[in-house]
Tab-separated table of C-alpha atoms in Angstrom:
chain	number	residue	atom	x	y	z
K	1	MET	CA	-23.074	6.033	-0.901
K	2	SER	CA	-23.202	4.569	-3.843
K	3	ALA	CA	-24.420	1.190	-3.876
K	4	ILE	CA	-22.144	-2.356	-3.410
K	5	SER	CA	-21.703	-4.293	-6.533
K	6	PRO	CA	-22.690	-7.691	-6.627
K	7	GLN	CA	-19.557	-9.352	-7.111
K	8	ARG	CA	-17.909	-7.356	-4.475
K	9	ALA	CA	-20.058	-8.129	-1.929
K	10	ALA	CA	-19.798	-11.545	-3.019
K	11	LEU	CA	-16.274	-11.036	-1.816
K	12	TYR	CA	-17.932	-9.901	1.749
K	13	ALA	CA	-19.400	-12.660	1.480
K	14	PHE	CA	-16.217	-14.931	0.867
K	15	VAL	CA	-14.053	-13.152	3.338
K	16	ALA	CA	-16.679	-13.073	5.823
K	17	ARG	CA	-16.967	-16.882	6.293
K	18	HIS	CA	-13.444	-17.745	5.833
K	19	GLN	CA	-10.450	-17.569	9.060
K	20	ARG	CA	-7.318	-19.379	6.889
K	21	PHE	CA	-6.375	-17.265	3.981
K	22	LEU	CA	-3.560	-18.026	1.392
K	23	LEU	CA	-3.009	-15.267	-0.986
K	24	THR	CA	-0.987	-15.207	-4.327
K	25	THR	CA	-0.942	-13.764	-8.090
K	26	HIS	CA	1.245	-14.746	-11.361
K	27	VAL	CA	4.183	-15.688	-11.833
K	28	ASN	CA	6.816	-13.141	-12.078
K	29	PRO	CA	5.277	-10.677	-10.193
K	30	ASP	CA	5.178	-6.668	-10.779
K	31	GLY	CA	4.301	-3.729	-8.622
K	32	ASP	CA	1.097	-4.056	-8.947
K	33	ALA	CA	0.857	-8.093	-7.803
K	34	ILE	CA	3.062	-6.941	-4.932
K	35	GLY	CA	1.667	-4.415	-3.967
K	36	SER	CA	-1.972	-5.836	-4.414
K	37	GLU	CA	-0.927	-9.110	-1.980
K	38	VAL	CA	0.157	-6.727	0.645
K	39	GLY	CA	-2.360	-4.731	0.853
K	40	PHE	CA	-5.052	-7.112	0.219
K	41	ALA	CA	-3.446	-9.349	3.664
K	42	ARG	CA	-3.012	-6.543	5.889
K	43	TRP	CA	-6.917	-5.838	4.808
K	44	LEU	CA	-7.308	-9.060	5.921
K	45	LYS	CA	-5.381	-9.159	9.137
K	46	ALA	CA	-6.984	-5.520	9.824
K	47	GLN	CA	-9.975	-7.809	10.018
K	48	GLY	CA	-8.139	-10.835	12.278
K	49	LYS	CA	-7.967	-12.792	9.516
K	50	GLN	CA	-4.756	-15.683	9.243
K	51	VAL	CA	-2.594	-14.987	6.308
K	52	ARG	CA	0.348	-16.411	4.586
K	53	ILE	CA	1.378	-14.945	1.040
K	54	LEU	CA	3.176	-17.473	-0.925
K	55	ASN	CA	4.149	-16.854	-4.734
K	56	ASP	CA	5.481	-19.451	-7.633
K	57	SER	CA	8.817	-16.963	-8.108
K	58	PRO	CA	10.299	-14.773	-5.910
K	59	THR	CA	9.838	-10.930	-5.336
K	60	PRO	CA	11.615	-8.668	-7.680
K	61	THR	CA	14.237	-7.068	-5.541
K	62	ALA	CA	12.649	-3.847	-6.557
K	63	PHE	CA	9.936	-4.360	-4.964
K	64	GLU	CA	11.314	-6.559	-1.163
K	65	TRP	CA	10.440	-3.254	1.099
K	66	LEU	CA	6.736	-3.505	0.816
K	67	ALA	CA	6.837	-6.679	2.412
K	68	THR	CA	8.929	-6.342	5.161
K	69	ASP	CA	6.062	-7.157	7.675
K	70	ASP	CA	4.201	-9.554	5.434
K	71	PRO	CA	6.405	-11.941	4.428
K	72	ILE	CA	6.002	-13.018	0.516
K	73	GLU	CA	7.276	-17.451	0.475
K	74	VAL	CA	8.219	-18.645	-2.244
K	75	TYR	CA	7.526	-21.861	-3.455
K	76	THR	CA	8.589	-25.373	-3.252
K	77	GLU	CA	6.208	-28.156	-3.295
K	78	GLU	CA	6.461	-29.564	0.386
K	79	LEU	CA	5.429	-26.009	1.320
K	80	ALA	CA	3.311	-25.543	-0.391
K	81	GLU	CA	1.484	-28.733	0.178
K	82	THR	CA	1.887	-27.151	3.936
K	83	ARG	CA	0.182	-23.581	3.364
K	84	PHE	CA	-3.199	-25.392	0.963
K	85	ALA	CA	-3.484	-27.823	4.281
K	86	GLU	CA	-3.358	-24.504	6.684
K	87	ALA	CA	-5.535	-22.621	4.084
K	88	ASP	CA	-9.196	-22.660	3.988
K	89	ALA	CA	-9.991	-20.117	1.215
K	90	LEU	CA	-7.444	-18.908	-1.714
K	91	VAL	CA	-7.339	-15.395	-2.887
K	92	VAL	CA	-5.464	-15.070	-6.187
K	93	LEU	CA	-4.771	-11.246	-7.169
K	94	ASP	CA	-3.990	-9.579	-10.707
K	95	THR	CA	-4.695	-12.748	-12.441
K	96	GLY	CA	-7.602	-14.630	-13.382
K	97	ASN	CA	-6.162	-17.251	-15.634
K	98	LYS	CA	-4.991	-20.682	-13.893
K	99	GLN	CA	-1.868	-21.059	-15.291
K	100	ARG	CA	-0.440	-17.689	-14.714
K	101	ILE	CA	-0.372	-18.769	-10.892
K	102	GLY	CA	2.551	-20.994	-11.879
K	103	ARG	CA	3.033	-23.971	-10.112
K	104	LEU	CA	0.619	-23.768	-7.371
K	105	HIS	CA	-2.076	-24.483	-9.735
K	106	LEU	CA	-0.872	-28.177	-9.767
K	107	HIS	CA	-2.284	-28.241	-6.145
K	108	LEU	CA	-5.777	-26.750	-6.554
K	109	ASP	CA	-7.024	-30.287	-7.366
K	110	ARG	CA	-5.270	-32.396	-4.358
K	111	HIS	CA	-7.083	-29.394	-1.682
K	112	VAL	CA	-10.285	-28.811	-1.776
K	113	ILE	CA	-10.556	-25.168	-1.393
K	114	ASP	CA	-12.728	-21.938	-1.484
K	115	ILE	CA	-11.315	-19.382	-4.347
K	116	ALA	CA	-11.170	-15.795	-4.778
K	117	ILE	CA	-9.937	-13.761	-7.895
K	118	VAL	CA	-9.315	-10.080	-7.478
K	119	ASP	CA	-8.537	-9.034	-10.965
K	120	HIS	CA	-8.494	-5.949	-13.549
K	121	HIS	CA	-7.009	-7.832	-16.933
K	122	VAL	CA	-10.022	-9.256	-19.275
K	123	THR	CA	-8.401	-11.709	-20.636
K	124	HIS	CA	-9.416	-14.231	-18.408
K	125	GLU	CA	-13.029	-14.645	-16.430
K	126	GLY	CA	-11.659	-16.328	-13.576
K	127	PHE	CA	-11.660	-20.020	-12.089
K	128	GLY	CA	-13.034	-18.899	-8.443
K	129	SER	CA	-16.134	-19.479	-6.384
K	130	VAL	CA	-15.916	-15.320	-6.763
K	131	ASN	CA	-14.482	-13.620	-9.430
K	132	LEU	CA	-14.291	-10.024	-8.602
K	133	ILE	CA	-12.598	-8.583	-11.979
K	134	GLN	CA	-13.136	-5.409	-12.735
K	135	PRO	CA	-11.223	-4.098	-16.695
K	136	GLU	CA	-12.153	-0.392	-16.275
K	137	LEU	CA	-9.705	-0.123	-13.553
K	138	ALA	CA	-6.197	0.897	-13.840
K	139	ALA	CA	-4.336	-1.576	-11.433
K	140	THR	CA	-5.408	-4.011	-8.958
K	141	ALA	CA	-4.129	-2.271	-6.504
K	142	VAL	CA	-7.177	-0.024	-7.120
K	143	LEU	CA	-9.145	-2.061	-6.620
K	144	VAL	CA	-7.784	-3.211	-3.044
K	145	TYR	CA	-7.684	-0.186	-2.584
K	146	GLU	CA	-11.227	0.349	-3.233
K	147	ILE	CA	-12.737	-2.410	-1.452
K	148	ALA	CA	-10.474	-1.044	2.040
K	149	ARG	CA	-12.330	2.263	1.959
K	150	GLU	CA	-15.880	0.377	0.904
K	151	SER	CA	-15.092	-2.087	3.727
K	152	GLY	CA	-14.781	0.862	6.176
K	153	VAL	CA	-11.217	-1.228	7.480
K	154	PRO	CA	-8.734	1.781	7.819
K	155	ILE	CA	-5.725	1.760	5.458
K	156	ASP	CA	-2.426	1.714	7.254
K	157	ARG	CA	1.185	3.461	6.759
K	158	VAL	CA	2.302	0.053	4.933
K	159	SER	CA	-0.736	-0.568	3.162
K	160	ALA	CA	-0.450	2.979	1.291
K	161	GLU	CA	2.544	2.301	0.668
K	162	ALA	CA	2.193	-1.111	-1.554
K	163	LEU	CA	-0.696	-0.396	-3.054
K	164	TYR	CA	0.583	3.561	-4.275
K	165	VAL	CA	3.174	1.524	-5.517
K	166	GLY	CA	0.867	-0.957	-7.338
K	167	LEU	CA	-0.858	2.119	-9.324
K	168	ALA	CA	1.813	3.940	-9.613
K	169	THR	CA	4.109	1.334	-11.786
K	170	ASP	CA	0.725	-0.299	-13.455
K	171	THR	CA	0.146	3.504	-14.368
K	172	GLY	CA	3.966	3.941	-15.818
K	173	TYR	CA	3.928	6.998	-12.850
K	174	PHE	CA	0.448	8.291	-14.225
K	175	ARG	CA	1.738	8.507	-17.847
K	176	TYR	CA	-0.145	5.980	-19.775
K	177	SER	CA	-3.759	6.081	-21.131
K	178	ASN	CA	-5.511	4.211	-18.073
K	179	THR	CA	-4.779	7.311	-15.732
K	180	ASP	CA	-7.963	8.664	-14.749
K	181	ALA	CA	-9.375	10.762	-12.536
K	182	ARG	CA	-9.981	7.670	-10.318
K	183	CYS	CA	-6.110	6.996	-10.204
K	184	HIS	CA	-5.635	10.660	-8.652
K	185	HIS	CA	-8.721	10.135	-6.344
K	186	MET	CA	-6.770	7.730	-5.119
K	187	ALA	CA	-3.211	9.004	-4.736
K	188	ALA	CA	-4.096	12.115	-3.076
K	189	ASP	CA	-5.588	9.946	0.030
K	190	LEU	CA	-2.743	7.914	0.315
K	191	VAL	CA	-0.299	10.688	-0.069
K	192	GLN	CA	-2.659	11.899	2.969
K	193	LEU	CA	-1.763	8.547	4.518
K	194	GLY	CA	1.479	9.124	4.655
K	195	VAL	CA	2.391	7.771	1.273
K	196	ASN	CA	5.778	9.670	-0.192
K	197	PRO	CA	5.755	9.441	-3.480
K	198	GLN	CA	9.300	10.590	-4.200
K	199	ASN	CA	10.654	8.160	-1.442
K	200	SER	CA	8.809	5.412	-3.052
K	201	SER	CA	10.115	6.122	-6.861
K	202	SER	CA	13.803	6.296	-5.001
K	203	ARG	CA	13.059	2.892	-3.105
K	204	ILE	CA	12.403	1.208	-6.480
K	205	SER	CA	14.947	2.816	-8.758
K	206	ALA	CA	17.560	2.534	-6.310
K	207	THR	CA	17.856	-1.799	-6.600
K	208	ALA	CA	15.792	-2.020	-9.958
K	209	PRO	CA	17.778	-2.929	-13.477
K	210	VAL	CA	19.546	-0.668	-15.346
K	211	GLY	CA	16.197	-0.790	-17.846
K	212	ARG	CA	13.956	0.069	-15.179
K	213	LEU	CA	16.075	2.711	-14.052
K	214	ARG	CA	15.941	4.102	-17.501
K	215	PHE	CA	11.941	4.173	-17.156
K	216	PHE	CA	11.477	5.752	-14.396
K	217	GLY	CA	13.887	8.604	-14.452
K	218	GLU	CA	12.291	9.085	-18.066
K	219	ALA	CA	8.454	8.921	-16.169
K	220	LEU	CA	9.474	11.493	-12.812
K	221	ALA	CA	11.309	13.346	-15.815
K	222	ALA	CA	7.893	14.414	-17.411
């Protein structure tokens, strides 16, 4: 096994020293954002942590099924104040830009809370005490998957489904140039864990807007 990077080691230490977590992502979340939140939440819960997920924007209909067991709440000022007061750590997934988490960023000045960023975008360096940002990865879901595997915490069926959606949607169902061997190895492992790729894509496309339906049809036909 290769050595754990200092950034990942810092995240593991961050998780170890906290118990009550609040997760969020960018406004107008996509499949990678929602899939990564669900996967990360279940990774934390498997370690006995308390977890809430709160986003500025509603979950797109196409991805609501991923959050059946792990509800994703939608911002109101009162709810955000409650969730920030309850938590001792905030994890921001799929963005390192404070403004991109929408109205939740307004609460950061009102609460003393430790922050970790888990992301794969290069546009920002992160605003957390821990910033785990790996731009060489195709999706944040890849990073969450590798964290789970590296830490030895089992990936259950729900997590596998969520992480597969994150990977598949951010690679255009493995059509984009960011698709590499790492992606295919991850996909194969998730399929072995029970993911049915056809069922996954069908559940997304069944509730997606017309434009998205056309995209998934083209992706699956390729």
